[in-house]
PDB file of C-alpha atoms in Angstrom:
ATOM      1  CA  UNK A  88      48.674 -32.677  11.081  1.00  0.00           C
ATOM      2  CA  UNK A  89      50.128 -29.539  12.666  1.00  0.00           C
ATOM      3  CA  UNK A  90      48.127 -26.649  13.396  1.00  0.00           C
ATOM      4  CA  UNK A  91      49.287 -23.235  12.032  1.00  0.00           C
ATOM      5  CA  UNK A  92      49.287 -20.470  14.814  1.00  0.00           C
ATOM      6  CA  UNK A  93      47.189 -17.788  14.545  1.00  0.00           C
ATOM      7  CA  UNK A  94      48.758 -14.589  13.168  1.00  0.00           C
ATOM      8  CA  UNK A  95      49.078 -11.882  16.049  1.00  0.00           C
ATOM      9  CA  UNK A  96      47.553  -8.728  15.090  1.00  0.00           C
ATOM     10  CA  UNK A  97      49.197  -6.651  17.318  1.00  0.00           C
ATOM     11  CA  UNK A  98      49.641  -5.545  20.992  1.00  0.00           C
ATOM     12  CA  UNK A  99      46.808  -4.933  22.718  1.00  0.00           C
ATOM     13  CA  UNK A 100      47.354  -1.678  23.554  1.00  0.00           C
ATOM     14  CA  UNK A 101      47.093  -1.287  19.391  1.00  0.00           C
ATOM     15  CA  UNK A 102      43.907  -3.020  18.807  1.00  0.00           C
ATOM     16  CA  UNK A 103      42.184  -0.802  22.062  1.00  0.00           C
ATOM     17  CA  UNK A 104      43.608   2.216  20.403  1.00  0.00           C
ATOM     18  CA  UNK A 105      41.891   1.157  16.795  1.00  0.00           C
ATOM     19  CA  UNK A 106      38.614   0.950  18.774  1.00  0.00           C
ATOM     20  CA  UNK A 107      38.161   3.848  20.612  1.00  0.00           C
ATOM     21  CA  UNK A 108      39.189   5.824  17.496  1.00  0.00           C
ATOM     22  CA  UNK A 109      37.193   3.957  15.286  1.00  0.00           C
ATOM     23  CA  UNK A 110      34.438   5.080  18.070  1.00  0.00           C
ATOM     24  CA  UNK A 111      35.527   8.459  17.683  1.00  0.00           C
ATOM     25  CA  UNK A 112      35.328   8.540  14.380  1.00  0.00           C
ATOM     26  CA  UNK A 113      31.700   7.373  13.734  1.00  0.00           C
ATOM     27  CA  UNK A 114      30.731  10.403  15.960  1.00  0.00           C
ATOM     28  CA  UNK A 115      32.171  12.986  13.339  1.00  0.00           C
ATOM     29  CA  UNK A 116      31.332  13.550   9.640  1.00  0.00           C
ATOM     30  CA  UNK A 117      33.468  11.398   7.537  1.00  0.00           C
ATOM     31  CA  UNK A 118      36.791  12.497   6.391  1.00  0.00           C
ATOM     32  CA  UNK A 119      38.621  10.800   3.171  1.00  0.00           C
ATOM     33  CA  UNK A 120      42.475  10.195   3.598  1.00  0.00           C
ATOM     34  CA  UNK A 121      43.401  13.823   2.330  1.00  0.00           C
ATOM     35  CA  UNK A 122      41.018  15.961   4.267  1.00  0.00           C
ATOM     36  CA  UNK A 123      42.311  13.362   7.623  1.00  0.00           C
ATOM     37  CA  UNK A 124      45.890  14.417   6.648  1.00  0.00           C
ATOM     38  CA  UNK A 125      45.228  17.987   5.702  1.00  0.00           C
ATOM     39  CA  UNK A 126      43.439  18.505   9.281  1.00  0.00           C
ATOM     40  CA  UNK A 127      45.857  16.808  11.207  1.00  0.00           C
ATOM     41  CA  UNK A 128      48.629  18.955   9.824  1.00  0.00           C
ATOM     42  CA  UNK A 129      46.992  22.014  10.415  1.00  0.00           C
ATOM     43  CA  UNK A 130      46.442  20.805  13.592  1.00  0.00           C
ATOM     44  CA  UNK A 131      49.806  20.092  14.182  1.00  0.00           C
ATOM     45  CA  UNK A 132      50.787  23.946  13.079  1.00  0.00           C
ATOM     46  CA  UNK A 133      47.871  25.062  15.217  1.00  0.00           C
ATOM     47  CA  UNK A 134      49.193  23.562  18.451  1.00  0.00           C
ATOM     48  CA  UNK A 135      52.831  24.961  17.835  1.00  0.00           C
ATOM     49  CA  UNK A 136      50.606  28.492  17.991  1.00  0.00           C
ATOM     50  CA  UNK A 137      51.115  28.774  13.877  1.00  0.00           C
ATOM     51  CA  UNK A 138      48.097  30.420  12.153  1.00  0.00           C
ATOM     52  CA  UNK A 139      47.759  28.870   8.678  1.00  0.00           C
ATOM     53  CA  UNK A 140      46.578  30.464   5.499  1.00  0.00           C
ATOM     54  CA  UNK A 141      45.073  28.504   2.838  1.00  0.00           C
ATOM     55  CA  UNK A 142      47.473  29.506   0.546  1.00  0.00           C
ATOM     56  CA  UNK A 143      49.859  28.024   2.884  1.00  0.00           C
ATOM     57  CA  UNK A 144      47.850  24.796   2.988  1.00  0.00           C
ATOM     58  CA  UNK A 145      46.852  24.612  -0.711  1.00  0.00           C
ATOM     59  CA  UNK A 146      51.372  24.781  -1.180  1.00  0.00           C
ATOM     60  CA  UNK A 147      51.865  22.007   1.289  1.00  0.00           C
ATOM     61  CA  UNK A 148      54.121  20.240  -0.465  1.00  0.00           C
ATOM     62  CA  UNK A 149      52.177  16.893   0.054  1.00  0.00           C
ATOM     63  CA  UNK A 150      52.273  15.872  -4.139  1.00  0.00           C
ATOM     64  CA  UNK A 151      48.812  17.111  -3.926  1.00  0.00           C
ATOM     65  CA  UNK A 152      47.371  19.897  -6.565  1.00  0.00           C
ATOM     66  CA  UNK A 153      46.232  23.115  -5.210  1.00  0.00           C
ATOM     67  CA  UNK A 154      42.858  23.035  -6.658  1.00  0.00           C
ATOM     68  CA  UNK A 155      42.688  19.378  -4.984  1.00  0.00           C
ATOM     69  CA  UNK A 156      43.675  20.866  -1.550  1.00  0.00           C
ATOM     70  CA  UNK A 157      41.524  23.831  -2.069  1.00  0.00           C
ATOM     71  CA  UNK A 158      38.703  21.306  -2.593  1.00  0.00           C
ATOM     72  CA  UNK A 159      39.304  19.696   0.210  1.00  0.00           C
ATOM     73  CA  UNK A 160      39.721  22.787   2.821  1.00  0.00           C
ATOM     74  CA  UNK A 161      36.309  23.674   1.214  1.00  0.00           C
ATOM     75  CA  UNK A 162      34.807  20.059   2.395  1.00  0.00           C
ATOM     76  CA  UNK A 163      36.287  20.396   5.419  1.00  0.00           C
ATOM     77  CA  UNK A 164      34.777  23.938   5.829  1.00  0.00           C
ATOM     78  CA  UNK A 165      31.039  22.460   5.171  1.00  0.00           C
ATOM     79  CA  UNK A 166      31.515  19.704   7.865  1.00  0.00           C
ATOM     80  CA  UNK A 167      32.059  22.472  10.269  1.00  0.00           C
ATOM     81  CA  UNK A 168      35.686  21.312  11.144  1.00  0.00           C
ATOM     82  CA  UNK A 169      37.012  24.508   9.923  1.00  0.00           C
ATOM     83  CA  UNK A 170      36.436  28.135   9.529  1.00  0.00           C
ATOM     84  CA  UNK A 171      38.119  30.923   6.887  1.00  0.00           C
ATOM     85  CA  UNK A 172      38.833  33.578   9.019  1.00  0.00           C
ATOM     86  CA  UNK A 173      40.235  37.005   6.846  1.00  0.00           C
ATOM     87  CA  UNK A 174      43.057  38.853   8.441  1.00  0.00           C
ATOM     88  CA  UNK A 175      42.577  42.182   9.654  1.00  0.00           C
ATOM     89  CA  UNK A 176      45.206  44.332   7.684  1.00  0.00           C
ATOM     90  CA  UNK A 177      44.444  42.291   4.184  1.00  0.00           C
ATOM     91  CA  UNK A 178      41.024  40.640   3.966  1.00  0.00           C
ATOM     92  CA  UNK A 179      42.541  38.786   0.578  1.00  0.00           C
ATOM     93  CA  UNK A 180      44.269  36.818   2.998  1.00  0.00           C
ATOM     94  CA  UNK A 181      41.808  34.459   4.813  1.00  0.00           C
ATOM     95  CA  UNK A 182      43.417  32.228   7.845  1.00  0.00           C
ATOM     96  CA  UNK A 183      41.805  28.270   8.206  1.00  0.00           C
ATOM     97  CA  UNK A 184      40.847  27.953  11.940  1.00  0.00           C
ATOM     98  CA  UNK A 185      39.381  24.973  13.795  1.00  0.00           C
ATOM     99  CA  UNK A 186      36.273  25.478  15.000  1.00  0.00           C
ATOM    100  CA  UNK A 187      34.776  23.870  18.028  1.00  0.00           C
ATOM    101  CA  UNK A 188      33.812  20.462  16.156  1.00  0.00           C
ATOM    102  CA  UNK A 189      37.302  20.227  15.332  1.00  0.00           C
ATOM    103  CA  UNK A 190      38.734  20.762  18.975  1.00  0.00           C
ATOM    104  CA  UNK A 191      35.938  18.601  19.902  1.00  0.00           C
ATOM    105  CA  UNK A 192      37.682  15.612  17.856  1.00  0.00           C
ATOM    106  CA  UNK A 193      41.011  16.111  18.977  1.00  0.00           C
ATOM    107  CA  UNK A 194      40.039  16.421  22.546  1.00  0.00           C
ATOM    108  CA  UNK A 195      38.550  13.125  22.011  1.00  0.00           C
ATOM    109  CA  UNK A 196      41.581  11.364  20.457  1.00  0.00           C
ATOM    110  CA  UNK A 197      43.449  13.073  22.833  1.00  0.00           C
ATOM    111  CA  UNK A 198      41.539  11.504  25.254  1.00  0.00           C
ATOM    112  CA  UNK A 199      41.866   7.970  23.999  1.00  0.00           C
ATOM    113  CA  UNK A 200      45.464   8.193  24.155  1.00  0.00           C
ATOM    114  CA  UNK A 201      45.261   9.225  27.587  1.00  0.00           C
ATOM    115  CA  UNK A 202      43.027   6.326  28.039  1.00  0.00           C
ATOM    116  CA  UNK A 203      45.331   3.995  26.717  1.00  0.00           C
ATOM    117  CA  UNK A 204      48.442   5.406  28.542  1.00  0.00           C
ATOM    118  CA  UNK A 205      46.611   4.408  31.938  1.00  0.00           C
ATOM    119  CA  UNK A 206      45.664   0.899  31.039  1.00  0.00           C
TER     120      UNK A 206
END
């Protein structure tokens, strides 16, 4: 009788990077798949020095309805990840900032990539 061998999961590099953010992770309030992807691409147009609107985020383009998004921005907002911030010149237009929770978390997966780069 042969023995089957065992199915490799991945490098190694992989699974350490699945820990530490899974580590991460359990330190912040929980985030679905949308509000994940939402703040990760504001985050993206935050570090290219973009200020978003939430008009701008509720027209993403993602398949995802407005009022879903909108919902969403508004979770995100009561986990302290993210602040509405109204412009000067028009206060009907209000700008979705990170607040320091939210550069917190990146910092940290930031960190874990650093982590991983030196191992």
């Amino acid at each position: 009788m042969s023995r089957k061998p065992k199915p490799d999961p991945g490098s190694l590099a992989y699974l350490k990077l699945l820990n530490l953010v899974d580590s991460i992770k359990r330190s912040q309030p929980a985030l679905d798949p949308l509000e994940e992807r939402l703040l990760n691409r504001m985050a993206m147009a935050w570090h290219k020095g973009e200020k978003v609107t939430v008009t701008q985020a509720m027209e993403g383009g993602d398949g995802v309805a407005p009022a879903t998004v909108h919902r969403r921005l508004k979770q995100l907002r009561a986990k302290g990840l993210v602040a509405l911030v109204a412009d000067a010149n028009d206060t009907r237009v209000r700008f979705i900032e990170p607040t320091d929770e939210a550069l917190h978390y990146f910092n940290a997966l930031d960190d874990c990539l650093r982590r991983l780069d030196r191992a």
